[in-house]
Amino acid sequence: MEIPAFTCIILACQLAFARPAFARERQPDFRQLVDSYARQRGFNGTVLVARGGKVLFRGFYGQANAEWSVPNGPDGRYRIGSLSKPLIATLVMQLVEQGRLKLDGTLGVYLPDLYGGTDAAPVTVAQLLSHTSGLADLPARYDDGWYQTAAQRSYAPLDFAREWIKPKLLEQPGLRFRYNNNGFYLLGVIIERITGQKLIDTLQQRLFGPAGMTASGLFAERDVVPKLALGYLRSPAGVLEHPAAINSSVSFAAAGIYSTVDDLFRFDCALYGSQLLSPETRALMLQAHSADYGFGWNVGQWTLPDGRSLPVVSHTGSVPGYQSYYLRSEPNQDCVIILDNFWQGALVVQMGQDLMEVLNGKPMQLATRSLDDLLTPIAYREGTQAMLAAYQGLSTQRHEYDLSENAFNRLGYKFLRAGRLDDAIAVFGWAVQLFPQSANTHDSLGEAYRKAGKLPEAVRSYAAALALDPASLSAKKALEELKAGGTSN
């Protein structure tokens, strides 16, 4: 089973909580930790760590422009993808606080020309903010053909909504959480409708300006954005490439903002004051409303190694070539911001969580090397047998690599999604060898065997998973389907 993939310059930055003894002690060497991610995992981007309105670490790594070997710098601007959602949510909550919008206001009221009298008419602003609208969304993966066709065109926001955000519901509004970019796109359309001006102008007047965010904006291809880091990716064979282009008008309020680590830190600081929201409205925005999601923010309680509970709100962001992660915890005014222009999703999430935990007392462990970075290029260039040989040849170097169960799980499912079934079976097989008492490793191997049409092997793997975990719904369902003649899932 696949495991899902978490010094201030304005007055609002004043520390609002008493600092614990940890804050007065010697701070961890965050540079040493991030350096290890750059050295062992190839991190490429900019990082900021802060506590109590004070920047503890700011670092920049790798290249902003690979063609010209221009390095990333502290003031580099990055497209932040869905990290736009917390900013848009804050803008929406401002308008709610000022009576311009209502959380229970509906699409039928705010956009009657598009949704009046349709099944989508009852969808509320609160449901758009919390991803519970029930609306159909755009394709989830960027390799879907829609992104190579329709997403290449330029749209006015209202035209995009009319063409691609149909008044079609997958389920009753408010029924369940289903992450939805279209919902936040519509929030941008609603903001333009009620303010009578373009979204970027409202962002500048109500959010960027008051927070002191002087290097942020809404990305558009025709604009020249000073100090913009260009987005890249590495192909499965390990070659640095430009990602497939997607027109920025498709992102809009859902994923269209660019910013810097310093600007996002200014935003973080401003949330503690009254420039943006009252404390009551901020608390409403940051409380969980569905499936550990608030209004534009992931909401969680982390358990630290010493057993303490740490409240953390966060959001990731991804558009082709860029990955971002922003985490904040209010008791000590902790903030971790990572902006990356090599589209390193799993790396950025792991590093962000690591930095937040170390900031809150977890003993530091330097980053290890990635099996994915080693084995995936070999598999694509030379084939499965060469990948098997490379893994077996690690011998004395094994301690340098992340050989956790999660690492094998991520790599195996990466191969599985790419249709490289022999590679996936090999990786999940290694996981079973190293973690034989984990039901999940057997379940994952069973899934790979099933997709490869190796049904007796799949049955044995699912049976092993169920023996280890009799409550495993995925293994039980798979066995029932296989016995009934189902060949794939």
Coordinates of C-alpha atoms in Angstrom, one line a residue:
M1 CA 0.0 0.0 0.0
E2 CA 1.4 3.4 -1.0
I3 CA 2.2 5.7 2.0
P4 CA 1.1 9.3 1.3
A5 CA 3.4 11.6 1.2
F6 CA 4.8 17.7 5.4
T7 CA 15.5 39.3 12.2
C8 CA 11.8 40.3 11.4
I9 CA 11.4 43.7 9.9
I10 CA 7.8 44.6 10.8
L11 CA 6.2 45.3 14.1
A12 CA 3.9 42.3 13.8
C13 CA 7.0 40.1 14.4
Q14 CA 7.2 40.9 18.1
L15 CA 7.3 37.7 20.1
A16 CA 3.9 37.0 21.5
F17 CA 4.8 33.9 23.6
A18 CA 7.2 33.3 26.4
R19 CA 10.3 31.6 25.1
P20 CA 11.2 28.2 26.6
A21 CA 14.6 27.4 27.9
F22 CA 15.5 25.8 24.6
A23 CA 15.3 29.2 22.9
R24 CA 18.0 30.5 25.2
E25 CA 20.3 27.5 24.7
R26 CA 22.7 27.1 21.9
Q27 CA 20.7 26.6 18.7
P28 CA 21.3 23.6 16.4
D29 CA 23.7 24.1 13.5
F30 CA 21.0 24.2 10.8
R31 CA 23.7 24.9 8.2
Q32 CA 25.3 21.6 8.9
L33 CA 22.0 19.8 8.4
V34 CA 21.0 21.6 5.2
D35 CA 24.5 21.2 3.8
S36 CA 24.1 17.5 4.2
Y37 CA 20.9 17.6 2.1
A38 CA 22.8 19.6 -0.5
R39 CA 25.8 17.3 -0.5
Q40 CA 24.1 13.9 -0.2
R41 CA 20.7 14.6 -2.0
G42 CA 21.6 17.5 -4.3
F43 CA 19.2 20.0 -2.8
N44 CA 18.9 23.1 -5.1
G45 CA 17.2 26.2 -3.6
T46 CA 16.9 28.5 -0.7
V47 CA 16.0 27.8 3.0
L48 CA 15.0 30.0 5.9
V49 CA 14.5 28.9 9.6
A50 CA 13.2 31.3 12.2
R51 CA 12.0 31.3 15.8
G52 CA 10.3 34.2 17.7
G53 CA 10.7 36.7 14.8
K54 CA 14.5 36.0 14.5
V55 CA 16.1 34.3 11.5
L56 CA 18.3 31.5 12.8
F57 CA 19.4 30.3 9.4
R58 CA 19.2 31.4 5.8
G59 CA 21.0 29.4 3.1
F60 CA 21.0 29.2 -0.7
Y61 CA 22.3 26.3 -2.7
G62 CA 22.8 25.3 -6.3
Q63 CA 21.9 27.1 -9.5
A64 CA 19.3 29.7 -10.4
N65 CA 20.2 29.4 -14.0
A66 CA 22.0 26.2 -15.1
E67 CA 22.8 27.4 -18.6
W68 CA 24.8 30.4 -17.3
S69 CA 25.9 28.8 -14.0
V70 CA 24.2 31.5 -12.0
P71 CA 24.0 30.5 -8.4
N72 CA 20.9 30.8 -6.2
G73 CA 21.1 33.8 -3.8
P74 CA 19.2 35.0 -0.7
D75 CA 16.9 37.2 -2.7
G76 CA 16.0 34.7 -5.4
R77 CA 12.4 34.6 -6.5
Y78 CA 10.6 31.3 -7.0
R79 CA 7.2 30.2 -8.3
I80 CA 5.6 28.7 -5.2
G81 CA 2.8 26.6 -6.7
S82 CA 0.1 25.6 -4.2
L83 CA 1.8 27.4 -1.4
S84 CA -0.3 30.2 -3.0
K85 CA -3.3 28.7 -1.2
P86 CA -2.5 29.9 2.3
L87 CA -2.0 33.4 0.9
I88 CA -5.2 33.4 -1.0
A89 CA -7.0 31.9 2.0
T90 CA -5.7 34.8 4.1
L91 CA -7.0 37.3 1.6
V92 CA -10.4 35.6 1.5
M93 CA -10.5 35.7 5.3
Q94 CA -9.7 39.4 5.3
L95 CA -12.7 39.9 3.0
V96 CA -14.9 37.8 5.3
E97 CA -13.8 39.7 8.3
Q98 CA -14.6 43.0 6.6
G99 CA -18.0 41.8 5.5
R100 CA -17.2 41.7 1.7
L101 CA -17.6 37.9 1.6
K102 CA -19.4 35.3 3.7
L103 CA -18.1 31.8 4.5
D104 CA -21.6 30.5 3.8
G105 CA -22.0 32.6 0.7
T106 CA -22.4 30.4 -2.4
L107 CA -21.3 30.0 -6.0
G108 CA -24.8 30.7 -7.0
V109 CA -24.7 34.1 -5.3
Y110 CA -21.2 35.2 -6.2
L111 CA -21.0 33.7 -9.7
P112 CA -24.6 33.4 -10.8
D113 CA -23.7 33.6 -14.5
L114 CA -21.6 30.5 -14.2
Y115 CA -23.3 28.5 -11.5
G116 CA -26.7 29.9 -10.7
G117 CA -29.4 27.2 -10.9
T118 CA -26.9 24.4 -11.3
D119 CA -25.9 21.5 -9.1
A120 CA -22.8 23.6 -8.0
A121 CA -24.9 26.6 -6.9
P122 CA -25.0 25.6 -3.2
V123 CA -21.2 25.2 -2.9
T124 CA -20.0 27.7 -0.2
V125 CA -16.8 29.7 0.2
A126 CA -16.0 27.6 3.3
Q127 CA -16.2 24.5 1.2
L128 CA -13.9 25.9 -1.5
L129 CA -11.4 26.9 1.2
S130 CA -11.5 23.4 2.9
H131 CA -11.5 21.3 -0.3
T132 CA -15.0 19.9 0.4
S133 CA -16.9 21.4 -2.5
G134 CA -17.5 18.2 -4.3
L135 CA -16.5 19.8 -7.6
A136 CA -14.6 17.9 -10.2
D137 CA -10.9 18.9 -10.4
L138 CA -8.2 19.1 -13.1
P139 CA -6.1 16.0 -13.7
A140 CA -3.9 15.4 -10.7
R141 CA -0.7 14.4 -12.5
Y142 CA 1.2 16.7 -14.8
D143 CA 1.9 13.8 -17.2
D144 CA -1.8 13.8 -18.1
G145 CA -2.5 14.8 -21.7
W146 CA -4.6 17.7 -20.6
Y147 CA -1.5 19.6 -19.6
Q148 CA 0.1 19.1 -23.0
T149 CA -3.0 20.4 -24.8
A150 CA -5.5 22.6 -23.0
A151 CA -3.1 23.9 -20.4
Q152 CA -0.9 25.4 -23.1
R153 CA -3.5 28.0 -23.9
S154 CA -3.9 31.4 -22.2
Y155 CA -7.2 32.1 -20.5
A156 CA -8.9 35.0 -18.8
P157 CA -9.9 33.7 -15.3
L158 CA -13.7 33.8 -16.1
D159 CA -13.2 32.0 -19.4
F160 CA -11.1 29.3 -17.8
A161 CA -13.8 28.7 -15.1
R162 CA -16.5 28.6 -17.8
E163 CA -14.6 26.1 -19.9
W164 CA -12.9 23.9 -17.3
I165 CA -14.7 24.2 -14.0
K166 CA -18.0 22.8 -14.9
P167 CA -21.0 22.9 -12.5
K168 CA -20.6 19.1 -12.1
L169 CA -20.4 17.6 -8.6
L170 CA -18.7 14.3 -7.8
E171 CA -20.4 14.2 -4.5
Q172 CA -22.6 16.3 -2.2
P173 CA -20.8 19.5 -1.0
G174 CA -19.4 19.2 2.4
L175 CA -19.4 15.4 2.4
R176 CA -15.6 14.8 2.4
F177 CA -12.2 16.3 1.8
R178 CA -10.9 16.0 -1.8
Y179 CA -8.0 18.3 -2.6
N180 CA -9.2 20.6 -5.4
N181 CA -7.2 23.2 -7.3
N182 CA -10.4 24.3 -9.1
G183 CA -11.9 25.4 -5.8
F184 CA -9.1 27.9 -5.2
Y185 CA -9.2 29.1 -8.8
L186 CA -12.8 30.0 -8.2
L187 CA -11.9 31.8 -5.1
G188 CA -9.7 34.0 -7.2
V189 CA -12.6 34.6 -9.7
I190 CA -14.9 35.5 -6.8
I191 CA -12.3 38.0 -5.3
E192 CA -12.0 39.7 -8.7
R193 CA -15.8 39.8 -9.0
I194 CA -16.5 41.4 -5.6
T195 CA -13.5 43.8 -5.6
G196 CA -13.9 44.9 -9.2
Q197 CA -10.2 44.6 -9.9
K198 CA -7.6 42.1 -10.9
L199 CA -6.4 39.5 -8.3
I200 CA -2.8 40.8 -8.4
D201 CA -4.0 44.3 -7.5
T202 CA -6.0 43.1 -4.5
L203 CA -3.1 40.9 -3.4
Q204 CA -0.8 43.9 -3.5
Q205 CA -3.1 46.3 -1.7
R206 CA -4.4 43.9 1.0
L207 CA -1.6 41.4 1.5
F208 CA 1.8 42.1 -0.1
G209 CA 1.8 45.8 0.8
P210 CA 0.7 45.5 4.5
A211 CA 3.0 42.6 5.1
G212 CA 6.0 44.3 3.5
M213 CA 6.3 41.7 0.7
T214 CA 8.2 43.6 -1.9
A215 CA 9.4 40.8 -4.1
S216 CA 6.2 38.8 -4.6
G217 CA 3.6 38.7 -7.4
L218 CA 1.4 36.7 -9.7
F219 CA 3.5 35.0 -12.4
A220 CA 2.8 35.7 -16.0
E221 CA 4.9 34.5 -18.9
R222 CA 5.2 37.9 -20.5
D223 CA 6.5 39.6 -17.4
V224 CA 10.2 40.0 -16.7
V225 CA 10.6 38.9 -13.1
P226 CA 14.0 40.1 -11.7
K227 CA 16.1 37.4 -10.0
L228 CA 13.6 34.7 -10.9
A229 CA 15.2 31.2 -10.4
L230 CA 14.5 29.1 -13.5
G231 CA 12.7 25.8 -12.9
Y232 CA 14.4 22.5 -13.9
L233 CA 13.9 18.8 -13.3
R234 CA 16.0 15.7 -13.7
S235 CA 14.8 13.1 -16.1
P236 CA 14.5 9.5 -14.8
A237 CA 17.9 8.9 -16.6
G238 CA 19.4 11.7 -14.4
V239 CA 19.7 14.4 -17.1
L240 CA 18.9 18.0 -16.2
E241 CA 16.0 19.3 -18.3
H242 CA 13.5 22.0 -18.6
P243 CA 10.0 20.8 -17.6
A244 CA 7.1 20.9 -20.0
A245 CA 5.6 24.4 -20.0
I246 CA 2.1 25.0 -18.6
N247 CA 0.5 28.4 -19.2
S248 CA 0.5 30.4 -16.0
S249 CA -3.2 31.4 -16.4
V250 CA -4.1 27.8 -15.6
S251 CA -2.5 28.3 -12.1
F252 CA -4.0 31.7 -11.2
A253 CA -5.2 31.7 -7.5
A254 CA -4.6 28.0 -7.1
A255 CA -0.8 28.0 -7.7
G256 CA 0.2 31.2 -9.5
I257 CA 2.2 33.3 -6.9
Y258 CA 6.0 33.8 -6.9
S259 CA 7.9 34.9 -3.8
T260 CA 11.1 34.7 -1.8
V261 CA 11.9 33.2 1.5
D262 CA 12.2 36.6 3.1
D263 CA 8.9 37.7 1.8
L264 CA 7.2 34.6 3.0
F265 CA 8.8 35.2 6.4
R266 CA 7.4 38.7 6.4
F267 CA 4.0 37.1 5.7
D268 CA 4.5 34.7 8.6
C269 CA 5.4 37.6 10.9
A270 CA 2.4 39.6 9.8
L271 CA 0.0 36.8 10.7
Y272 CA 0.9 37.4 14.3
G273 CA -0.1 41.0 14.2
S274 CA -3.3 42.7 13.2
Q275 CA -2.2 44.0 9.8
L276 CA -3.7 41.0 8.0
L277 CA -6.3 39.3 10.3
S278 CA -7.6 39.5 13.8
P279 CA -6.4 36.7 16.1
E280 CA -9.9 35.3 16.1
T281 CA -10.1 35.1 12.3
R282 CA -6.6 33.7 12.1
A283 CA -7.5 31.0 14.6
L284 CA -10.6 30.1 12.5
M285 CA -8.5 29.9 9.4
L286 CA -5.9 27.6 11.0
Q287 CA -8.2 25.2 12.7
A288 CA -9.0 21.8 11.1
H289 CA -12.3 21.8 9.2
S290 CA -11.9 18.6 7.3
A291 CA -9.3 15.8 7.2
D292 CA -6.6 17.8 9.0
Y293 CA -7.1 20.7 6.7
G294 CA -8.2 24.2 7.7
F295 CA -9.0 27.0 5.3
G296 CA -6.0 26.9 2.9
W297 CA -3.7 25.1 5.4
N298 CA -2.7 21.6 6.4
V299 CA -3.3 21.3 10.2
G300 CA -1.5 18.8 12.3
Q301 CA -0.3 17.7 15.8
W302 CA 3.2 16.3 15.5
T303 CA 4.6 14.0 18.2
L304 CA 8.2 14.8 18.9
P305 CA 10.8 12.1 20.0
D306 CA 10.4 13.1 23.7
G307 CA 6.6 12.6 23.5
R308 CA 5.7 16.3 23.3
S309 CA 3.0 17.4 21.0
L310 CA 3.8 20.2 18.5
P311 CA 1.0 22.0 16.6
V312 CA 2.1 22.6 13.0
V313 CA 0.3 24.2 10.1
S314 CA 1.9 23.9 6.7
H315 CA 1.5 23.7 2.9
T316 CA 3.5 22.3 0.0
G317 CA 3.6 23.8 -3.5
S318 CA 4.5 22.4 -6.9
V319 CA 4.4 23.6 -10.4
P320 CA 6.7 22.1 -13.1
G321 CA 10.3 22.9 -12.2
Y322 CA 9.5 24.2 -8.7
Q323 CA 8.7 22.8 -5.2
S324 CA 8.0 24.7 -2.0
Y325 CA 7.2 23.9 1.6
Y326 CA 6.2 26.3 4.4
L327 CA 5.7 25.2 8.0
R328 CA 4.8 27.3 11.0
S329 CA 4.2 26.5 14.6
E330 CA 2.7 29.2 16.8
P331 CA 3.8 28.3 20.5
N332 CA 7.4 29.5 19.8
Q333 CA 6.7 31.3 16.5
D334 CA 8.6 28.7 14.6
C335 CA 8.9 29.0 10.8
V336 CA 10.6 26.9 8.1
I337 CA 10.4 27.9 4.5
I338 CA 12.0 26.0 1.6
L339 CA 11.9 27.1 -2.1
D340 CA 13.4 24.8 -4.7
N341 CA 13.8 25.1 -8.4
F342 CA 14.9 21.6 -9.2
W343 CA 11.4 20.1 -8.5
Q344 CA 12.6 17.9 -5.7
G345 CA 9.3 17.1 -4.0
A346 CA 10.1 14.2 -1.6
L347 CA 13.5 15.8 -0.7
V348 CA 11.9 19.2 0.2
V349 CA 9.2 17.6 2.3
Q350 CA 11.7 15.4 4.2
M351 CA 14.0 18.3 4.8
G352 CA 11.3 20.7 6.0
Q353 CA 9.9 18.2 8.5
D354 CA 13.5 17.4 9.7
L355 CA 14.3 21.1 10.2
M356 CA 11.1 21.8 12.2
E357 CA 11.7 18.8 14.4
V358 CA 15.3 19.7 15.0
L359 CA 14.2 23.2 15.8
N360 CA 12.0 21.7 18.5
G361 CA 14.6 19.5 20.1
K362 CA 15.0 16.3 18.0
P363 CA 18.7 15.2 17.9
M364 CA 20.1 16.1 14.5
Q365 CA 20.9 13.3 12.0
L366 CA 22.6 14.4 8.8
A367 CA 21.0 13.4 5.6
T368 CA 21.9 10.2 3.9
R369 CA 22.2 9.4 0.2
S370 CA 19.1 8.3 -1.7
L371 CA 18.6 4.9 -3.4
D372 CA 16.3 6.7 -5.8
D373 CA 19.1 9.0 -7.0
L374 CA 21.5 6.0 -7.4
L375 CA 19.2 3.4 -8.9
T376 CA 16.6 5.1 -11.0
P377 CA 19.1 6.5 -13.6
I378 CA 20.7 3.0 -13.8
A379 CA 17.3 1.3 -14.3
Y380 CA 16.4 3.7 -17.1
R381 CA 19.8 3.7 -18.8
E382 CA 20.9 0.1 -18.4
G383 CA 17.9 -1.9 -17.3
T384 CA 16.7 -3.9 -14.3
Q385 CA 19.6 -6.3 -14.1
A386 CA 22.1 -3.4 -13.9
M387 CA 20.0 -1.9 -11.2
L388 CA 20.0 -5.2 -9.3
A389 CA 23.8 -5.4 -9.6
A390 CA 24.2 -1.8 -8.4
Y391 CA 22.1 -2.5 -5.3
Q392 CA 24.0 -5.7 -4.5
G393 CA 27.3 -3.9 -5.0
L394 CA 26.6 -1.4 -2.3
S395 CA 28.2 -3.7 0.4
T396 CA 30.3 -1.4 2.6
Q397 CA 28.6 1.7 1.4
R398 CA 25.1 0.7 2.6
H399 CA 25.4 2.8 5.7
E400 CA 25.6 5.9 3.5
Y401 CA 22.1 5.4 2.1
D402 CA 18.5 5.8 3.4
L403 CA 17.4 2.1 3.7
S404 CA 14.2 2.9 5.6
E405 CA 11.0 1.1 4.8
N406 CA 9.5 4.4 3.5
A407 CA 12.5 4.9 1.2
F408 CA 11.8 1.5 -0.5
N409 CA 8.1 2.2 -0.6
R410 CA 8.5 5.6 -2.3
L411 CA 11.0 4.2 -4.9
G412 CA 8.9 1.1 -5.6
Y413 CA 5.8 3.1 -6.2
K414 CA 7.7 5.5 -8.4
F415 CA 8.6 2.6 -10.7
L416 CA 5.1 1.2 -10.4
R417 CA 3.4 4.4 -11.5
A418 CA 5.9 4.6 -14.5
G419 CA 4.9 1.1 -15.6
R420 CA 8.3 -0.3 -14.8
L421 CA 6.9 -3.4 -13.2
D422 CA 10.1 -5.5 -12.9
D423 CA 11.9 -2.7 -11.2
A424 CA 9.0 -2.2 -8.8
I425 CA 9.0 -5.9 -8.0
A426 CA 12.7 -5.8 -7.3
V427 CA 12.5 -2.8 -5.0
F428 CA 9.5 -4.2 -3.0
G429 CA 11.3 -7.5 -2.8
W430 CA 14.2 -5.8 -1.1
A431 CA 11.8 -4.2 1.3
V432 CA 10.3 -7.6 2.2
Q433 CA 13.8 -9.0 2.8
L434 CA 14.8 -6.1 5.1
F435 CA 11.4 -5.7 6.8
P436 CA 9.8 -9.1 6.8
Q437 CA 7.5 -8.3 9.7
S438 CA 5.9 -5.3 8.0
A439 CA 2.5 -6.0 6.5
N440 CA 2.9 -3.0 4.2
T441 CA 6.0 -4.4 2.4
H442 CA 4.2 -7.6 1.5
D443 CA 1.1 -5.6 0.5
S444 CA 3.1 -3.4 -1.8
L445 CA 4.9 -6.4 -3.4
G446 CA 1.5 -8.0 -3.9
E447 CA 0.3 -5.0 -5.7
A448 CA 3.3 -5.0 -8.1
Y449 CA 2.9 -8.7 -8.8
R450 CA -0.8 -8.2 -9.5
K451 CA -0.1 -5.4 -12.0
A452 CA 2.5 -7.6 -13.7
G453 CA 0.0 -10.4 -14.0
K454 CA 1.9 -12.7 -11.7
L455 CA -1.2 -13.7 -9.8
P456 CA 0.0 -16.7 -7.7
E457 CA 2.9 -14.5 -6.4
A458 CA 0.4 -11.7 -5.7
V459 CA -1.9 -14.0 -3.7
R460 CA 1.1 -15.2 -1.6
S461 CA 2.2 -11.7 -0.9
Y462 CA -1.3 -10.4 0.1
A463 CA -1.8 -13.5 2.2
A464 CA 1.5 -12.7 4.1
A465 CA 0.3 -9.1 4.6
L466 CA -3.0 -10.3 6.0
A467 CA -1.3 -12.8 8.3
L468 CA 0.8 -10.0 9.8
D469 CA -2.0 -7.5 9.9
P470 CA -5.5 -9.2 10.0
A471 CA -7.1 -5.7 9.9
S472 CA -5.5 -4.8 6.6
L473 CA -8.4 -3.8 4.4
S474 CA -6.3 -3.4 1.2
A475 CA -4.8 -6.9 1.5
K476 CA -8.2 -8.4 2.3
K477 CA -9.9 -6.6 -0.6
A478 CA -7.2 -7.6 -3.0
L479 CA -7.4 -11.3 -2.0
E480 CA -11.2 -11.3 -2.4
E481 CA -10.9 -9.7 -5.9
L482 CA -8.2 -12.2 -7.0
K483 CA -10.2 -15.1 -5.8
A484 CA -13.2 -13.7 -7.8
G485 CA -11.0 -13.4 -10.9
G486 CA -9.8 -9.8 -10.7
T487 CA -6.4 -9.4 -12.4
S488 CA -5.4 -5.8 -11.7
N489 CA -6.3 -2.9 -9.5

